[in-house]
Amino acid sequence: MKMMTFFIVGLIVHVVFFLSIFDIYFTSPLVHGMTPQHVPLAPPAKRLVLFVADGLRADSLFKPDDNGTVRAPYLRSVIEESGTWGVSHTRVPTESRPGHVALIAGFYEDVSAVAKVGGGNAPFKLVCQPPLNLKEEEEEERIVQERPNTSWKENPVEFDSVFNESRHSWCWGSPDILPMFAKGATGDHVYTHTYPPEREDFASTDASRLDTWVFDEVKNFLSGAKSNETLLNMLHEGQNVFFLHLLGLDTNGHAHRPMSKEYLENIGLVDAGVAEIVTMMDNFYGHDRKTAYVFTSDHGMTNWGSHGAGHPSETLTPLVAWGAGVQTAQRESSHKYDDNYLKEWGLDTSRRVDVNQADIAPLMSSLIGVPFPLNSVGVLPLNYLNNSQHFKAESVYANAIQILEQFRVKMAQKKETTISFLFTSYQPLTESKQMDFVRNARNLIQKGQFDDAIHYCEDLIVQAMEGLSYYHRYDRVFLGSSVVLGFIGWTSYVVLFILKTHASLRKPPTNTHMVTERSLGQMFLCIGLLVALFLLVQSSPWTYYIYCLLPVPVWFSVMREFETLVGLVRAIPSLPLSKCFGYFLLVTFGIELLVVSFFYRAMLTLGLLVLALWPVVSGLYTKAKFRSLSWILSCLFLAVFPLLPVVGREPDVNYVICAGVLTLFNSSSYLWSSWRRSPLIRRDRQLFICQMMQVVLCAYTLTSTHSSLQLKQGLPLLNQLVSWLTLVSSFLIPLLSSTRLFHRLLSILMSLVCVYLLLSTGYEALFPPVLSWLMFAWINIEQEAMNTHGSSNRTELSSIDFAENIDITKIRQLRLDDIRRSYFFVFFIIIAFFGCGNIASINSFDPASVYCFLTIFNPFIMGGLLMWKVLIPFVIVTCAFESIQVSTQLSSRSLFLIVLVISDLMALHFFFLVKDYGSWLDIGTSISHYVIVMSMTIFLMLLSVMTHILTSKRILIGWKRKMHFR
């Protein structure tokens, strides 16, 4: 196989392996075709008001101040006198969209929804509201706001919700949340009122204005309804929902942290606003006592102002319910909760009723008498209801049948796509047992044995939920085995490819070999046809064909290299077995060290300490003391970063200033030493001086922006302009520099550091300069290692020029020492990713990092900037590795093959570590590690394909000479 073909095939294979994890572990739980379940009794409430304080932590609401003053006096009075309260436990990822889906639709959205985004090309989103006067009755739709239809905010998959089941739903709040519940709702009964997206500004002087806007709009709406007979009639119908989305707390939390004065004062504003809305609602409806109220949050927030992971401050949110049909406050001396929150919050005498976030959807449905959302997996929290046992029994029965309906549809779907004699049903809920469950529960209710019926239905819910999970995971072992088989086959083929190419095991094909290969091809073709037929009979999805058929050609390629393996076995007696075995043990230990470092960052420190000893152990220290000492010191300095906290730090621009000074010192030192050897030409000298001045400008821009935001003066336009120009120029300026090795690397470094400074908030700004120091030391010491091995083609580093043509005669074969180089590269890549942050954790990213570029919430731009911040250290390491390949006279593609084997072994290790059971946090963490390694491998393969194209002999001369401006 030609090298280019090999890389393209490898890229395709790795993309398949990458996508497989989502098909195996993140398939959508949603099914369709269920029958809505109604409670035959009259509901206690005619309408429901839902308050969602975005980003509100449970302790922030419940815990009094240091002086004993409660932050939300009205809600506190509700808890102590007229309502029921508890903690709503959210699920990872603790983000706004999945949190609201769980609250309002009753199910936990998974990552597969991202892959099914639709409707993104629609030019506008129409947001409807009812007419406010009789003259407007003919126009039942009015454009409140026209804006680009950003697909991440809408329904990637169709699902039912409390709003959809209601008679009418009126919603006020953020344009990021409301449209996803309006889109997909049957009919036109969900009306949304949103403010412009530009209001969501992290640099706003007062983000609580977002909540004030919502409260004012609701007041104006109710006031205007009194003069609109059509709207008044609609408002007095039953089964209505009012949804108030309050984003101010989340915005203030991100901008100022949850312990800040702005955040805590915003809680008081929300509390006062809720009290006003309750009073106005009661007055509007004549105190008919038919309004139920629910106050909660979609997620919490860490002390450092982020959310997305599973820290208790993110997963524990408040829940307070009161009004029609809700149990009033109960006193309780003993509690079933073993945490100390009740005493800490001063609520140790009040009954606390905790729920899962998805349980709130059936609670709201039960209060106003609408069917439970069809896809809900929430369990009705009966302790929140103030109604008869008969009503509770009928409600929990409808809840059980609604979940059982999902189980039946899921079972039928799986049965249709599985050969009958291979299908294994969920034994606790076979079809006969389902009928018995339903019949017995109905009989208990009819006999008036309501308590027994409730317990019986709760058992049915548990069984149905476990059955849903069983069928949801039904194909995981089958698909996982196929992917692992393909993975092992691909890794084996790459190893054989390396041996065949670089170990002199290549032999000319014989007639016998050709006959055997033909027979082998026919055998694997038959295997492929049998697999395809098996999948066809089962009506499997098209993706199953890819995962199950991929191992066939991969293992065919492995078996074709059987003679290479035989040649290796025969050559074993002539190999330095002790050295080979030593390298095998070291690489195995090294891979395990990298795997463990994904869970414990301190292991990277251990790895760097071991690497620091390499010159001493290998004997390089005695031959190149200065370079060895530079290597040891840079390893020791870099080893400090994994020991520092990932998150939880307050912004400190002093570190950024220090990073700028360090970059200037390193650059000046190199330019001085370089000038003493061979003076720079005027063009290069001017360019480096301009880049050094740009470093100073970026450090000043960051400190100026930070100061302006602290004074609540917003993002200065000039600072924003400088930031974006720096970002754009960082891709262009290095191309203008000299093509000599160190000159080009230094230009790349300063361009990248300028951008990194603008994206930094604390000590992480020091990371690229220290990492670059180590990379320069690595390049130099690898040159000494080549001299130690007696290389006859030694080239001085100072004389290497990227613009020169490659002398193919000087390209050498792989050696055992190249395994070490490849491992160093993978290790440094992991250091680049995890050195000052954990990219596997969402809450490692601080939105404040992008405030030099923008402060108005934009997930795509902010995400792109944060991703580039993560990739900058990666680019530094990659450039150094490419320089080492050039200086050690080794083909980059050859060395990359070893890197590919190491990263594939890591990915395979993580694939085995993925847990099929356990908490969503554990499963998500394991999967994220696999995704990171696969993403790294795919990125490296793309880089290799591009390098192969650009360095082909025909393109090399013209392209590199154009870049050679000297």
PDB file of C-alpha atoms in Angstrom, residues 319-488:
ATOM      1  CA  LEU A 319     -37.105  23.365  44.164  1.00  0.00           C
ATOM      2  CA  VAL A 320     -39.993  25.197  45.836  1.00  0.00           C
ATOM      3  CA  ALA A 321     -43.649  24.495  45.012  1.00  0.00           C
ATOM      4  CA  TRP A 322     -46.782  26.084  46.440  1.00  0.00           C
ATOM      5  CA  GLY A 323     -50.321  26.968  45.567  1.00  0.00           C
ATOM      6  CA  ALA A 324     -53.221  24.838  44.307  1.00  0.00           C
ATOM      7  CA  GLY A 325     -52.727  21.121  44.825  1.00  0.00           C
ATOM      8  CA  VAL A 326     -49.347  21.463  46.560  1.00  0.00           C
ATOM      9  CA  GLN A 327     -48.724  20.162  50.056  1.00  0.00           C
ATOM     10  CA  THR A 328     -48.259  22.918  52.617  1.00  0.00           C
ATOM     11  CA  ALA A 329     -45.194  23.189  54.832  1.00  0.00           C
ATOM     12  CA  GLN A 330     -44.653  20.218  57.145  1.00  0.00           C
ATOM     13  CA  ARG A 331     -42.538  20.023  60.274  1.00  0.00           C
ATOM     14  CA  GLU A 332     -40.137  17.106  60.624  1.00  0.00           C
ATOM     15  CA  SER A 333     -37.760  16.355  63.471  1.00  0.00           C
ATOM     16  CA  SER A 334     -35.873  13.440  61.876  1.00  0.00           C
ATOM     17  CA  HIS A 335     -34.546  13.470  58.339  1.00  0.00           C
ATOM     18  CA  LYS A 336     -33.497  10.758  55.912  1.00  0.00           C
ATOM     19  CA  TYR A 337     -30.712  12.854  54.410  1.00  0.00           C
ATOM     20  CA  ASP A 338     -27.229  12.287  55.803  1.00  0.00           C
ATOM     21  CA  ASP A 339     -25.765  15.559  54.554  1.00  0.00           C
ATOM     22  CA  ASN A 340     -25.448  18.650  56.745  1.00  0.00           C
ATOM     23  CA  TYR A 341     -27.299  20.990  54.417  1.00  0.00           C
ATOM     24  CA  LEU A 342     -30.445  21.303  56.547  1.00  0.00           C
ATOM     25  CA  LYS A 343     -28.521  22.598  59.552  1.00  0.00           C
ATOM     26  CA  GLU A 344     -26.320  24.787  57.375  1.00  0.00           C
ATOM     27  CA  TRP A 345     -29.365  26.287  55.676  1.00  0.00           C
ATOM     28  CA  GLY A 346     -31.317  26.723  58.929  1.00  0.00           C
ATOM     29  CA  LEU A 347     -34.102  24.436  57.705  1.00  0.00           C
ATOM     30  CA  ASP A 348     -33.568  21.468  60.011  1.00  0.00           C
ATOM     31  CA  THR A 349     -37.184  21.569  61.257  1.00  0.00           C
ATOM     32  CA  SER A 350     -38.777  21.722  57.779  1.00  0.00           C
ATOM     33  CA  ARG A 351     -39.551  18.634  55.760  1.00  0.00           C
ATOM     34  CA  ARG A 352     -37.274  18.361  52.750  1.00  0.00           C
ATOM     35  CA  VAL A 353     -38.392  16.388  49.688  1.00  0.00           C
ATOM     36  CA  ASP A 354     -35.633  15.813  47.124  1.00  0.00           C
ATOM     37  CA  VAL A 355     -36.397  14.853  43.536  1.00  0.00           C
ATOM     38  CA  ASN A 356     -34.583  14.107  40.311  1.00  0.00           C
ATOM     39  CA  GLN A 357     -34.836  16.962  37.842  1.00  0.00           C
ATOM     40  CA  ALA A 358     -36.962  14.950  35.405  1.00  0.00           C
ATOM     41  CA  ASP A 359     -39.539  14.338  38.179  1.00  0.00           C
ATOM     42  CA  ILE A 360     -40.654  17.972  37.996  1.00  0.00           C
ATOM     43  CA  ALA A 361     -42.319  17.468  34.590  1.00  0.00           C
ATOM     44  CA  PRO A 362     -44.843  14.841  35.831  1.00  0.00           C
ATOM     45  CA  LEU A 363     -45.422  16.984  38.942  1.00  0.00           C
ATOM     46  CA  MET A 364     -46.460  19.951  36.799  1.00  0.00           C
ATOM     47  CA  SER A 365     -48.584  17.716  34.555  1.00  0.00           C
ATOM     48  CA  SER A 366     -50.394  16.261  37.549  1.00  0.00           C
ATOM     49  CA  LEU A 367     -51.137  19.680  39.057  1.00  0.00           C
ATOM     50  CA  ILE A 368     -52.949  21.032  35.970  1.00  0.00           C
ATOM     51  CA  GLY A 369     -54.331  17.727  34.668  1.00  0.00           C
ATOM     52  CA  VAL A 370     -52.506  17.374  31.348  1.00  0.00           C
ATOM     53  CA  PRO A 371     -51.065  14.062  30.084  1.00  0.00           C
ATOM     54  CA  PHE A 372     -47.535  13.285  31.182  1.00  0.00           C
ATOM     55  CA  PRO A 373     -45.019  14.089  28.418  1.00  0.00           C
ATOM     56  CA  LEU A 374     -44.776  10.996  26.258  1.00  0.00           C
ATOM     57  CA  ASN A 375     -41.005  10.637  26.568  1.00  0.00           C
ATOM     58  CA  SER A 376     -40.816  11.498  30.262  1.00  0.00           C
ATOM     59  CA  VAL A 377     -38.878   9.189  32.558  1.00  0.00           C
ATOM     60  CA  GLY A 378     -39.688  11.267  35.628  1.00  0.00           C
ATOM     61  CA  VAL A 379     -41.416   9.708  38.620  1.00  0.00           C
ATOM     62  CA  LEU A 380     -44.251  11.701  40.163  1.00  0.00           C
ATOM     63  CA  PRO A 381     -43.107  12.979  43.623  1.00  0.00           C
ATOM     64  CA  LEU A 382     -46.280  12.266  45.609  1.00  0.00           C
ATOM     65  CA  ASN A 383     -45.036  14.109  48.702  1.00  0.00           C
ATOM     66  CA  TYR A 384     -45.514  17.381  46.826  1.00  0.00           C
ATOM     67  CA  LEU A 385     -49.223  16.716  46.221  1.00  0.00           C
ATOM     68  CA  ASN A 386     -51.982  17.833  48.571  1.00  0.00           C
ATOM     69  CA  ASN A 387     -54.818  15.661  47.327  1.00  0.00           C
ATOM     70  CA  SER A 388     -56.759  12.495  48.072  1.00  0.00           C
ATOM     71  CA  GLN A 389     -55.130   9.069  48.011  1.00  0.00           C
ATOM     72  CA  HIS A 390     -57.447   8.212  45.150  1.00  0.00           C
ATOM     73  CA  PHE A 391     -56.040  11.078  43.074  1.00  0.00           C
ATOM     74  CA  LYS A 392     -52.478  10.088  43.967  1.00  0.00           C
ATOM     75  CA  ALA A 393     -53.139   6.453  43.030  1.00  0.00           C
ATOM     76  CA  GLU A 394     -54.672   7.408  39.661  1.00  0.00           C
ATOM     77  CA  SER A 395     -51.799   9.811  38.984  1.00  0.00           C
ATOM     78  CA  VAL A 396     -49.022   7.352  39.767  1.00  0.00           C
ATOM     79  CA  TYR A 397     -50.912   4.697  37.758  1.00  0.00           C
ATOM     80  CA  ALA A 398     -50.944   7.008  34.716  1.00  0.00           C
ATOM     81  CA  ASN A 399     -47.257   7.693  35.335  1.00  0.00           C
ATOM     82  CA  ALA A 400     -46.479   3.960  35.395  1.00  0.00           C
ATOM     83  CA  ILE A 401     -48.497   3.208  32.238  1.00  0.00           C
ATOM     84  CA  GLN A 402     -46.834   6.152  30.443  1.00  0.00           C
ATOM     85  CA  ILE A 403     -43.352   4.718  31.169  1.00  0.00           C
ATOM     86  CA  LEU A 404     -44.545   1.181  30.410  1.00  0.00           C
ATOM     87  CA  GLU A 405     -45.766   2.414  27.002  1.00  0.00           C
ATOM     88  CA  GLN A 406     -42.233   3.552  26.207  1.00  0.00           C
ATOM     89  CA  PHE A 407     -40.927   0.162  27.296  1.00  0.00           C
ATOM     90  CA  ARG A 408     -43.389  -1.625  25.017  1.00  0.00           C
ATOM     91  CA  VAL A 409     -42.464   0.487  22.004  1.00  0.00           C
ATOM     92  CA  LYS A 410     -38.758   0.028  22.704  1.00  0.00           C
ATOM     93  CA  MET A 411     -39.177  -3.722  23.054  1.00  0.00           C
ATOM     94  CA  ALA A 412     -41.208  -3.939  19.834  1.00  0.00           C
ATOM     95  CA  GLN A 413     -38.586  -1.944  17.929  1.00  0.00           C
ATOM     96  CA  LYS A 414     -35.775  -4.179  19.130  1.00  0.00           C
ATOM     97  CA  LYS A 415     -37.790  -7.295  18.427  1.00  0.00           C
ATOM     98  CA  GLU A 416     -38.405  -6.207  14.834  1.00  0.00           C
ATOM     99  CA  THR A 417     -34.674  -5.733  14.211  1.00  0.00           C
ATOM    100  CA  THR A 418     -33.511  -8.991  15.783  1.00  0.00           C
ATOM    101  CA  ILE A 419     -33.826 -12.546  14.464  1.00  0.00           C
ATOM    102  CA  SER A 420     -36.503 -14.240  16.548  1.00  0.00           C
ATOM    103  CA  PHE A 421     -34.366 -17.086  17.931  1.00  0.00           C
ATOM    104  CA  LEU A 422     -31.619 -14.598  18.882  1.00  0.00           C
ATOM    105  CA  PHE A 423     -33.937 -12.169  20.657  1.00  0.00           C
ATOM    106  CA  THR A 424     -33.664 -12.170  24.464  1.00  0.00           C
ATOM    107  CA  SER A 425     -36.527 -10.370  26.165  1.00  0.00           C
ATOM    108  CA  TYR A 426     -36.351  -8.576  29.495  1.00  0.00           C
ATOM    109  CA  GLN A 427     -37.554 -11.359  31.772  1.00  0.00           C
ATOM    110  CA  PRO A 428     -39.058  -9.317  34.658  1.00  0.00           C
ATOM    111  CA  LEU A 429     -41.436  -7.681  32.153  1.00  0.00           C
ATOM    112  CA  THR A 430     -42.485 -10.220  29.556  1.00  0.00           C
ATOM    113  CA  GLU A 431     -45.768  -9.541  27.757  1.00  0.00           C
ATOM    114  CA  SER A 432     -47.738 -11.731  30.151  1.00  0.00           C
ATOM    115  CA  LYS A 433     -46.175 -10.088  33.205  1.00  0.00           C
ATOM    116  CA  GLN A 434     -46.972  -6.648  31.794  1.00  0.00           C
ATOM    117  CA  MET A 435     -50.646  -7.581  31.501  1.00  0.00           C
ATOM    118  CA  ASP A 436     -50.638  -8.936  35.054  1.00  0.00           C
ATOM    119  CA  PHE A 437     -49.046  -5.745  36.397  1.00  0.00           C
ATOM    120  CA  VAL A 438     -51.572  -3.484  34.706  1.00  0.00           C
ATOM    121  CA  ARG A 439     -54.574  -5.617  35.632  1.00  0.00           C
ATOM    122  CA  ASN A 440     -53.556  -5.961  39.290  1.00  0.00           C
ATOM    123  CA  ALA A 441     -52.875  -2.238  39.648  1.00  0.00           C
ATOM    124  CA  ARG A 442     -56.254  -1.369  38.159  1.00  0.00           C
ATOM    125  CA  ASN A 443     -58.014  -3.830  40.440  1.00  0.00           C
ATOM    126  CA  LEU A 444     -56.354  -2.372  43.543  1.00  0.00           C
ATOM    127  CA  ILE A 445     -57.560   1.108  42.610  1.00  0.00           C
ATOM    128  CA  GLN A 446     -61.084  -0.116  41.921  1.00  0.00           C
ATOM    129  CA  LYS A 447     -61.160  -1.849  45.312  1.00  0.00           C
ATOM    130  CA  GLY A 448     -60.115   1.372  47.035  1.00  0.00           C
ATOM    131  CA  GLN A 449     -56.767  -0.030  48.175  1.00  0.00           C
ATOM    132  CA  PHE A 450     -54.990   3.134  47.121  1.00  0.00           C
ATOM    133  CA  ASP A 451     -51.832   2.791  49.233  1.00  0.00           C
ATOM    134  CA  ASP A 452     -51.234  -0.726  47.913  1.00  0.00           C
ATOM    135  CA  ALA A 453     -51.908   0.471  44.372  1.00  0.00           C
ATOM    136  CA  ILE A 454     -49.377   3.283  44.773  1.00  0.00           C
ATOM    137  CA  HIS A 455     -46.649   0.915  45.964  1.00  0.00           C
ATOM    138  CA  TYR A 456     -47.526  -1.568  43.213  1.00  0.00           C
ATOM    139  CA  CYS A 457     -47.296   1.129  40.514  1.00  0.00           C
ATOM    140  CA  GLU A 458     -44.019   2.391  41.916  1.00  0.00           C
ATOM    141  CA  ASP A 459     -42.612  -1.144  41.557  1.00  0.00           C
ATOM    142  CA  LEU A 460     -43.899  -1.243  37.984  1.00  0.00           C
ATOM    143  CA  ILE A 461     -42.141   2.068  37.244  1.00  0.00           C
ATOM    144  CA  VAL A 462     -38.845   0.680  38.568  1.00  0.00           C
ATOM    145  CA  GLN A 463     -39.168  -2.451  36.416  1.00  0.00           C
ATOM    146  CA  ALA A 464     -40.158  -0.469  33.315  1.00  0.00           C
ATOM    147  CA  MET A 465     -37.217   1.915  33.770  1.00  0.00           C
ATOM    148  CA  GLU A 466     -34.773  -0.977  34.081  1.00  0.00           C
ATOM    149  CA  GLY A 467     -36.355  -2.580  31.020  1.00  0.00           C
ATOM    150  CA  LEU A 468     -35.960   0.641  29.045  1.00  0.00           C
ATOM    151  CA  SER A 469     -32.298   0.727  30.003  1.00  0.00           C
ATOM    152  CA  TYR A 470     -31.934  -2.960  29.048  1.00  0.00           C
ATOM    153  CA  TYR A 471     -33.249  -2.475  25.515  1.00  0.00           C
ATOM    154  CA  HIS A 472     -31.402   0.827  25.158  1.00  0.00           C
ATOM    155  CA  ARG A 473     -28.109  -1.035  25.744  1.00  0.00           C
ATOM    156  CA  TYR A 474     -29.178  -4.149  23.858  1.00  0.00           C
ATOM    157  CA  ASP A 475     -26.661  -3.901  20.987  1.00  0.00           C
ATOM    158  CA  ARG A 476     -23.736  -2.427  22.924  1.00  0.00           C
ATOM    159  CA  VAL A 477     -21.794  -5.668  23.380  1.00  0.00           C
ATOM    160  CA  PHE A 478     -22.290  -6.639  19.726  1.00  0.00           C
ATOM    161  CA  LEU A 479     -21.205  -3.247  18.361  1.00  0.00           C
ATOM    162  CA  GLY A 480     -18.419  -2.835  20.901  1.00  0.00           C
ATOM    163  CA  SER A 481     -16.964  -6.235  19.995  1.00  0.00           C
ATOM    164  CA  SER A 482     -16.990  -5.321  16.298  1.00  0.00           C
ATOM    165  CA  VAL A 483     -15.194  -2.031  16.945  1.00  0.00           C
ATOM    166  CA  VAL A 484     -12.604  -3.654  19.222  1.00  0.00           C
ATOM    167  CA  LEU A 485     -11.981  -6.356  16.605  1.00  0.00           C
ATOM    168  CA  GLY A 486     -11.419  -3.688  13.972  1.00  0.00           C
ATOM    169  CA  PHE A 487      -9.237  -1.642  16.322  1.00  0.00           C
ATOM    170  CA  ILE A 488      -6.953  -4.570  17.164  1.00  0.00           C
TER     171      ILE A 488
END
